[in-house]
DNA sequence: TTCCGACAGTGGGGTCGCAAT
DNA sequence: ATTGCGACCCCACTATCGGAA
């Protein structure tokens, strides 16, 4: 198959807002693909590279390359070049990457170039990715959409399912079963404003579990063989020797466990997320990193035990197995609440959890199965929200559906000398109406136009929600906001009454520099 | 007919490893 | 030794389509 077919279909998918039309377009091309093309075409149309990321980003792709006149590049030739690109390393590798990319681009038409750039940067914004591709695959193969999605989730990706389905038909789906050693997409949680609201929404008995601010892991044990995967299924086994050792101490020979890895102090209090993340990101000298910042696994779910799949069982039953296999200190603390006092009890558990230094809680329905790969309504996370009144210092032009709108705000707090210190940026929490309004308002306040946006007179006050402070080397106060989002503008409030760096630091003494 | 679940898009800060400077 | 890029951790929120109610 020629690359131009994929590029054209991607453009057509992007052009329609109808999801059923997107699905039909994807299905059409899936049917058209030869068996040899399938492992490449399927990921391409889901906006992914079969090789994963290649070490090529915007900067590497910046040089414009004259486009080819006619479409001659095949999907498989493209894939061969990108496989070669992935293998490049060592001194001179950057020049070699540029050489390979330039060679590929020079053989591509303008439309193909645009698609390749989007693919390489991971920004194929066609309004249809994993879920749409799975549905398209179902339509193309005649399999039931739910069965395809389940197989994709169990396989950890679309490509193997697509190959089997298109070669053998719907019967091939039976092969995709939960397998120890093969990671499954983890279940995610929705958000709730309070523990009481979460209990209310679940309507009935619920488990309230502490939410640890670490790295999500899925641990597979097959006898002495241990594998550890992240939320995106990356294998990080080699970075976590102490977690491997801990997993060997558990009950059961063949297990799949879900949990969090976190750095704790001697007294069991959590260290800042930045320390856990730095430790788990360290690959070069694991032994040294592990001595400096040891981490612990803490589990909250189990998907498989010694030949029995537990994913479809109610949480209560899965947790009973977990308690049998994993000792208390290696399990997340929890309380089961029920009845009229349940909401209040959940709030008390949340308060106690925060007191111990943790991030919040996850409230879980007791009767729901493990919805792998989904943001299930049976898990609701609750974290405390802080707010500040900050001053807009600048705003950046948005992209995509926000083109032509001032979107990303630079946020400042007042300083002792009467100026403002930037604490971070945010683009979150804005409705289309608010984007329109702030674009107009900020243009009125603009003192300087840049290619990236505008700087403004520091007069507009905006109420910001955030999850906490983190240390920063980038911002002048030495701290930055974590997960900042807009709640509302405070036109009633002059900038002179906005919050100060001093009060912010006082509110987060543990993080203050 | 209205409601709501699921997806995709729009980007945020930090940290590490690696290559280039 | 420092700097810049890319990958990958953490992530919140809104708009929209289409099936559920």
XYZ file of C-alpha atoms (C1' of nucleotides) in Angstrom:
555
model
C 0.000 0.000 0.000
C 1.158 3.508 -0.773
C 1.646 5.951 2.071
C -0.523 8.464 0.250
C -3.594 6.286 0.889
C -2.993 6.453 4.625
C -2.291 10.183 4.532
C -5.447 10.845 2.525
C -7.670 8.790 4.793
C -6.176 10.474 7.853
C -7.037 13.864 6.330
C -10.584 12.702 5.581
C -10.995 11.351 9.107
C -9.856 14.689 10.511
C -12.262 16.562 8.229
C -15.459 14.934 9.500
C -16.817 15.355 13.007
C -19.037 12.286 12.722
C -17.620 9.395 14.693
C -19.469 6.807 12.653
C -17.998 8.339 9.487
C -14.484 8.275 10.996
C -15.000 4.631 11.908
C -16.206 3.790 8.391
C -13.202 5.520 6.801
C -10.778 3.620 9.028
C -12.588 0.335 8.367
C -12.366 0.935 4.617
C -8.603 1.266 4.693
C -8.170 -1.662 7.076
C -10.023 -3.837 4.543
C -7.840 -2.544 1.751
C -4.558 -3.374 3.517
C -2.572 -6.428 2.389
C -1.601 -8.782 5.234
C 2.007 -7.564 5.128
C 0.855 -3.940 5.447
C -1.425 -4.545 8.420
C 1.195 -4.276 11.217
C 2.157 -0.851 9.862
C -1.080 0.601 8.494
C -3.112 -0.111 11.623
C -0.835 1.759 14.042
C -0.363 4.609 11.533
C -4.101 5.151 11.338
C -4.322 5.118 15.115
C -1.682 7.870 15.134
C 1.110 5.624 16.422
C 4.403 4.235 15.201
C 4.899 0.471 15.431
C 8.435 1.190 16.683
C 7.254 3.536 19.440
C 8.968 6.913 19.761
C 12.060 7.318 17.587
C 14.009 10.145 19.212
C 12.759 12.529 16.530
C 10.841 15.648 17.513
C 9.995 19.124 16.300
C 13.567 20.363 16.231
C 14.820 17.453 14.154
C 11.961 17.941 11.682
C 12.249 21.721 11.485
C 14.131 22.004 8.191
C 11.666 22.160 5.278
C 12.391 19.569 2.588
C 11.199 19.986 -1.027
C 8.258 17.654 -1.588
C 8.138 14.963 -4.263
C 5.846 15.580 -7.225
C 4.192 12.174 -7.340
C 3.253 9.659 -4.674
C 5.560 6.652 -4.864
C 6.465 5.908 -1.255
C 5.029 2.678 0.112
C 3.991 2.092 3.675
C 6.549 -0.700 4.051
C 9.434 1.388 2.697
C 8.497 4.126 5.151
C 8.479 1.590 7.945
C 11.933 0.302 6.962
C 13.428 3.806 7.100
C 11.842 4.458 10.488
C 13.132 1.151 11.852
C 16.619 2.219 10.765
C 16.039 5.606 12.401
C 15.144 3.974 15.698
C 18.443 2.075 15.735
C 20.648 5.182 15.370
C 22.741 6.151 18.412
C 26.157 7.375 19.512
C 28.280 10.326 18.354
C 27.063 11.812 15.102
C 23.655 10.255 15.600
C 21.776 13.529 15.393
C 23.235 14.259 11.943
C 22.395 10.715 10.869
C 18.810 11.109 12.077
C 18.458 14.329 10.116
C 19.920 12.606 7.051
C 17.452 9.703 7.255
C 14.453 11.940 7.914
C 15.409 14.305 5.095
C 15.804 11.392 2.704
C 12.355 10.098 3.616
C 10.707 13.511 3.393
C 12.236 14.210 -0.006
C 10.422 11.162 -1.358
C 7.076 12.259 0.101
C 4.435 14.547 -1.399
C 3.240 17.545 0.588
C 0.285 15.619 1.984
C 2.500 12.685 2.934
C 5.029 15.010 4.557
C 2.337 16.570 6.715
C 1.154 13.136 7.813
C 4.687 11.902 8.537
C 5.511 14.951 10.626
C 2.324 14.457 12.636
C 3.099 10.775 13.077
C 6.712 11.342 14.144
C 5.804 14.036 16.652
C 2.860 12.037 17.992
C 0.358 14.692 16.934
C -1.917 12.992 14.440
C -4.961 15.006 15.486
C -7.690 13.378 13.466
C -10.241 12.963 16.262
C -9.834 9.223 16.166
C -7.170 7.240 17.968
C -7.218 3.974 19.886
C -10.941 3.570 20.506
C -11.955 4.653 17.023
C -9.353 2.380 15.433
C -10.601 -0.566 17.469
C -14.157 0.152 16.324
C -12.983 0.499 12.716
C -11.190 -2.797 13.032
C -14.351 -4.418 14.357
C -16.324 -3.079 11.424
C -13.704 -4.226 8.905
C -13.448 -7.733 10.334
C -17.045 -8.393 11.291
C -16.177 -8.936 14.945
C -18.182 -7.471 17.834
C -16.747 -4.079 18.923
C -16.748 -5.030 22.606
C -14.850 -8.229 21.855
C -12.250 -6.328 19.827
C -11.763 -3.758 22.583
C -11.344 -6.460 25.162
C -8.768 -8.253 23.026
C -6.870 -4.981 22.428
C -6.819 -4.312 26.144
C -5.579 -7.814 26.946
C -2.971 -7.682 24.195
C -1.796 -4.263 25.399
C -2.184 -2.809 21.898
C -4.066 -2.802 18.613
C -1.484 -4.280 16.229
C -1.426 -7.965 17.272
C -5.223 -8.079 17.424
C -5.510 -6.483 13.991
C -3.135 -8.973 12.416
C -4.935 -11.959 13.876
C -8.401 -10.628 13.076
C -7.758 -9.647 9.478
C -5.929 -12.901 8.775
C -8.263 -15.322 10.538
C -11.541 -13.536 11.244
C -13.464 -13.032 14.504
C -12.570 -16.489 15.830
C -8.998 -15.290 16.354
C -10.120 -13.115 19.269
C -10.352 -16.134 21.555
C -6.590 -16.340 21.575
C -6.304 -13.063 23.480
C -6.549 -13.995 27.119
C -5.112 -12.543 30.264
C -1.573 -13.891 30.429
C 0.958 -13.619 33.214
C 3.917 -11.736 31.771
C 1.889 -9.794 29.220
C 0.809 -6.393 30.594
C -2.807 -5.216 30.481
C -3.943 -1.603 30.237
C -4.693 -0.478 33.803
C -8.056 0.730 35.066
C -8.191 4.473 35.726
C -10.325 6.561 38.078
C -12.735 9.427 37.570
C -12.681 12.489 39.820
C -15.034 13.558 42.578
C -15.097 16.812 44.524
C -15.292 15.250 47.987
C -15.219 11.869 49.664
C -18.867 12.316 50.660
C -19.859 13.069 47.071
C -17.935 10.022 45.864
C -19.725 7.730 48.323
C -23.017 9.312 47.315
C -22.359 8.740 43.612
C -21.497 5.094 44.121
C -24.689 4.684 46.120
C -24.071 1.927 48.607
C -21.152 0.309 50.320
C -17.728 1.485 49.152
C -14.063 0.994 49.878
C -12.112 4.166 50.645
C -8.423 3.659 49.892
C -5.459 5.963 50.347
C -4.122 7.423 47.103
C -0.328 7.405 47.008
C 1.550 9.993 44.973
C 4.002 7.699 43.206
C 4.228 5.735 39.962
C 1.506 3.263 38.960
C 2.836 -0.243 38.398
C 1.539 -3.584 37.246
C 3.615 -6.434 38.654
C 3.664 -9.845 36.986
C 5.130 -12.801 38.823
C 5.667 -16.185 37.243
C 7.621 -18.115 39.861
C 10.899 -16.236 40.257
C 10.403 -14.296 37.030
C 9.153 -10.777 37.801
C 8.142 -8.052 35.326
C 7.126 -4.522 36.271
C 5.229 -2.241 33.885
C 4.113 1.396 34.045
C 0.680 2.795 33.246
C 1.626 2.955 29.557
C 3.002 -0.606 29.772
C 6.667 0.347 29.591
C 8.874 -2.307 31.187
C 10.759 -0.756 34.138
C 11.771 -4.008 35.852
C 15.497 -3.254 35.667
C 15.117 0.024 37.550
C 13.368 -1.467 40.579
C 15.407 -4.288 42.110
C 13.840 -3.858 45.566
C 10.356 -4.163 44.069
C 11.396 -7.345 42.265
C 12.666 -8.753 45.569
C 9.454 -7.778 47.353
C 7.324 -9.414 44.662
C 9.164 -12.727 45.162
C 8.136 -12.706 48.831
C 4.400 -12.652 48.115
C 2.023 -15.596 48.335
C 1.061 -17.378 45.117
C 3.375 -18.436 42.313
C 1.681 -16.789 39.345
C 0.266 -13.321 39.948
C -0.731 -10.067 38.310
C -0.949 -7.214 40.808
C -1.890 -3.558 40.471
C -0.343 -0.942 42.726
C 1.827 2.093 43.227
C 5.568 2.414 43.792
C 6.561 5.244 46.101
C 9.533 6.523 48.108
C 8.784 6.571 51.844
C 10.725 7.940 54.801
C 11.815 5.710 57.684
C 8.607 6.654 59.471
C 6.492 5.700 56.468
C 5.663 9.222 55.343
C 5.761 9.795 51.594
C 8.658 11.727 50.088
C 7.807 14.406 47.490
C 6.649 13.079 44.136
C 9.687 14.625 42.481
C 11.962 12.294 44.462
C 9.997 9.176 43.573
C 9.862 10.213 39.933
C 13.574 10.972 39.811
C 14.426 7.631 41.336
C 12.208 5.632 38.988
C 13.460 7.630 36.015
C 17.067 6.696 36.822
C 18.356 4.007 34.473
C 22.109 4.603 34.327
C 23.217 3.676 37.848
C 20.289 1.901 39.470
C 22.246 0.632 42.488
C 23.303 4.122 43.553
C 19.849 5.578 42.896
C 18.245 2.757 44.900
C 20.518 3.408 47.905
C 19.764 7.137 47.837
C 16.003 6.804 47.341
C 14.645 3.331 48.098
C 11.079 2.750 46.973
C 8.306 0.417 48.099
C 5.496 -1.267 46.209
C 2.039 -0.881 47.709
C -0.731 -2.908 46.078
C -4.477 -2.368 45.783
C -5.756 -4.934 43.293
C -5.066 -8.382 41.864
C -6.040 -9.579 38.384
C -4.747 -13.121 38.319
C -3.734 -15.797 40.828
C -2.303 -19.205 39.935
C -4.392 -19.852 36.836
C -7.506 -17.968 37.932
C -8.477 -14.725 36.195
C -10.057 -12.318 38.667
C -10.729 -9.268 36.493
C -14.428 -9.978 36.095
C -15.028 -10.682 39.782
C -16.468 -7.981 42.071
C -13.845 -5.876 43.806
C -14.767 -7.404 47.175
C -13.701 -10.818 45.951
C -10.558 -9.553 44.279
C -9.582 -7.761 47.452
C -10.120 -10.878 49.553
C -7.553 -12.606 47.328
C -5.210 -9.637 47.619
C -5.404 -9.768 51.412
C -4.600 -13.472 51.320
C -1.510 -13.004 49.125
C -0.043 -9.662 50.126
C 0.898 -8.750 53.720
C -0.772 -5.682 55.258
C 2.186 -3.283 55.010
C 2.377 -3.927 51.264
C -1.293 -3.103 50.782
C -2.916 0.311 50.547
C -4.704 1.342 53.752
C -8.463 1.257 53.380
C -11.818 1.430 55.104
C -15.107 -0.037 53.981
C -17.975 2.374 54.560
C -21.689 1.727 54.339
C -25.069 3.012 55.450
C -26.144 6.446 56.704
C -22.806 7.350 58.284
C -20.784 6.180 55.289
C -20.134 9.591 53.765
C -18.936 11.081 57.044
C -16.739 8.078 57.686
C -15.192 8.457 54.236
C -14.443 12.109 54.969
C -12.746 11.119 58.228
C -10.635 8.542 56.420
C -9.645 11.178 53.841
C -8.632 13.596 56.616
C -6.551 10.910 58.334
C -4.894 9.985 55.030
C -3.951 13.610 54.347
C -2.640 13.832 57.895
C -0.265 10.981 57.076
C 1.008 13.061 54.145
C -0.683 11.260 51.266
C -2.321 12.731 48.211
C -5.966 11.825 48.766
C -8.229 8.804 48.459
C -9.830 6.640 45.819
C -13.401 5.611 46.625
C -14.281 2.301 44.983
C -17.545 0.463 44.450
C -17.357 -3.013 45.963
C -19.326 -4.805 43.274
C -17.576 -3.676 40.066
C -15.162 -5.700 37.939
C -11.713 -4.475 36.913
C -12.379 -2.297 33.830
C -8.961 -2.559 32.216
C -8.058 0.332 29.935
C -11.070 2.393 30.976
C -11.765 5.311 33.256
C -14.325 3.350 35.174
C -17.190 4.986 37.066
C -16.533 2.516 39.898
C -13.324 4.305 40.996
C -13.514 7.935 42.116
C -10.433 9.848 43.204
C -10.629 12.699 45.674
C -7.821 15.175 46.275
C -7.894 18.467 48.180
C -7.946 21.537 45.937
C -6.108 24.748 46.792
C -6.997 28.089 45.248
C -5.194 31.375 44.657
C -6.007 34.728 43.116
C -3.183 35.358 40.647
C -2.419 37.976 38.029
C -2.203 37.274 34.288
C 1.238 38.369 33.068
C 1.049 37.091 29.471
C -0.907 34.704 27.249
C 0.078 32.400 24.393
C -1.755 31.794 21.125
C -3.494 28.430 21.134
C -3.296 25.735 18.478
C -5.771 23.360 16.845
C -9.304 24.263 17.843
C -7.856 27.097 19.901
C -6.107 28.736 16.920
C -6.622 32.485 16.987
C -7.482 32.423 20.689
C -5.229 33.492 23.531
C -5.109 30.278 25.512
C -2.184 29.482 27.786
C -1.930 32.013 30.623
C 1.244 33.021 32.457
C 0.365 33.347 36.133
C 2.075 35.587 38.667
C 1.877 36.194 42.420
C 2.747 39.518 44.036
C 6.258 39.943 45.405
C 7.511 42.043 48.314
C 8.997 44.660 45.971
C 5.656 45.384 44.311
C 6.314 43.221 41.250
C 5.105 39.791 40.214
C 6.791 36.379 40.202
C 5.607 33.858 37.616
C 4.494 30.548 39.144
C 3.538 28.623 36.008
C 1.064 28.527 33.152
C -2.375 27.098 32.558
C -4.730 26.420 29.648
C -7.211 24.347 31.653
C -10.736 25.081 32.793
C -11.621 27.466 29.954
C -14.900 27.217 28.085
C -15.141 28.425 24.491
C -16.996 31.469 25.790
C -14.225 32.236 28.284
C -11.572 31.825 25.567
C -13.389 34.388 23.429
C -13.681 36.790 26.326
C -10.090 36.517 27.519
C -8.711 36.862 23.988
C -10.490 40.191 23.663
C -9.724 41.384 27.183
C -6.041 40.469 27.080
C -5.590 42.194 23.724
C -6.851 45.371 25.408
C -4.230 44.932 28.114
C -1.412 43.989 25.718
C 1.834 45.921 26.008
C 3.894 43.786 23.631
C 3.068 41.423 20.766
C 5.236 38.340 20.232
C 5.113 35.454 17.778
C 4.041 33.230 20.673
C 1.449 35.568 22.204
C 1.186 38.813 24.137
C 2.547 40.260 27.346
C -0.015 42.343 29.199
C -0.303 44.995 31.881
C -0.514 42.968 35.123
C -4.052 44.015 36.014
C -6.335 41.058 35.413
C -6.906 38.766 38.406
C -7.867 35.136 37.883
C -8.830 32.543 40.485
C -6.717 29.432 40.020
C -7.141 25.939 41.445
C -4.034 23.776 41.910
C -3.021 20.535 43.583
C 0.085 21.720 45.379
C 3.501 23.284 45.004
C 6.614 21.716 43.613
C 10.221 22.807 43.573
C 11.251 24.594 40.426
C 14.524 25.744 38.914
C 12.641 27.446 36.104
C 10.573 30.000 38.016
C 11.929 32.894 40.086
C 10.226 32.024 43.395
C 11.835 28.569 43.285
C 8.430 26.893 43.168
C 5.790 26.112 40.548
C 2.100 25.242 40.733
C 1.118 21.633 40.125
C -1.884 21.106 37.826
C -3.029 24.733 37.759
C -6.455 25.448 36.187
C -8.752 28.436 35.838
C -11.833 28.632 38.054
C -13.030 32.154 37.123
C -11.885 35.694 36.490
C -12.027 38.118 39.398
C -12.714 41.436 37.706
C -13.974 42.655 41.059
C -10.482 42.336 42.506
C -7.570 44.680 41.759
C -4.139 43.185 41.113
C -2.864 44.901 44.245
C -5.020 42.488 46.252
C -3.875 39.321 44.491
C -2.135 36.628 46.536
C 1.544 37.012 47.359
C 4.495 34.644 47.044
C 4.977 35.019 50.774
C 1.522 33.730 51.707
C 1.787 30.957 49.112
C 5.051 29.684 50.583
C 3.655 29.942 54.084
C 0.770 27.708 53.029
C 3.196 25.013 51.795
C 6.087 25.098 54.280
C 7.420 21.671 53.305
C 8.098 22.816 49.743
C 9.278 26.367 50.437
C 12.880 26.929 49.376
C -36.607 13.750 23.430
C -33.139 14.430 26.760
C -29.275 12.669 29.219
C -24.821 11.022 29.922
C -20.623 7.931 29.024
C -16.580 7.738 26.538
C -13.091 9.996 23.640
C -10.104 13.173 21.868
C -7.852 17.451 22.180
C -5.227 21.029 24.559
C -1.543 21.693 26.678
C 1.062 22.004 32.077
C 5.940 20.843 35.283
C 9.631 17.745 36.362
C 13.311 14.341 35.643
C 16.432 11.520 33.246
C 19.697 10.191 29.361
C 22.103 11.500 25.536
C 24.391 14.224 22.008
C 26.110 18.537 20.804
C 28.501 22.631 22.163
C 30.726 21.255 32.282
C 26.633 23.027 30.320
C 22.732 23.162 27.246
C 18.957 21.496 24.493
C 16.096 17.858 22.912
C 13.164 13.952 23.382
C 10.824 10.465 26.171
C 7.852 9.601 29.803
C 6.243 10.163 34.464
C 2.466 12.795 36.917
C -2.096 15.246 35.162
C -7.344 18.628 34.663
C -10.656 20.031 32.088
C -14.145 20.949 28.053
C -16.615 19.776 23.766
C -18.850 16.527 21.211
C -21.010 12.348 19.251
C -24.074 8.771 19.612
C -26.184 5.262 22.311
C -28.989 4.828 26.672
C -32.862 6.146 29.171
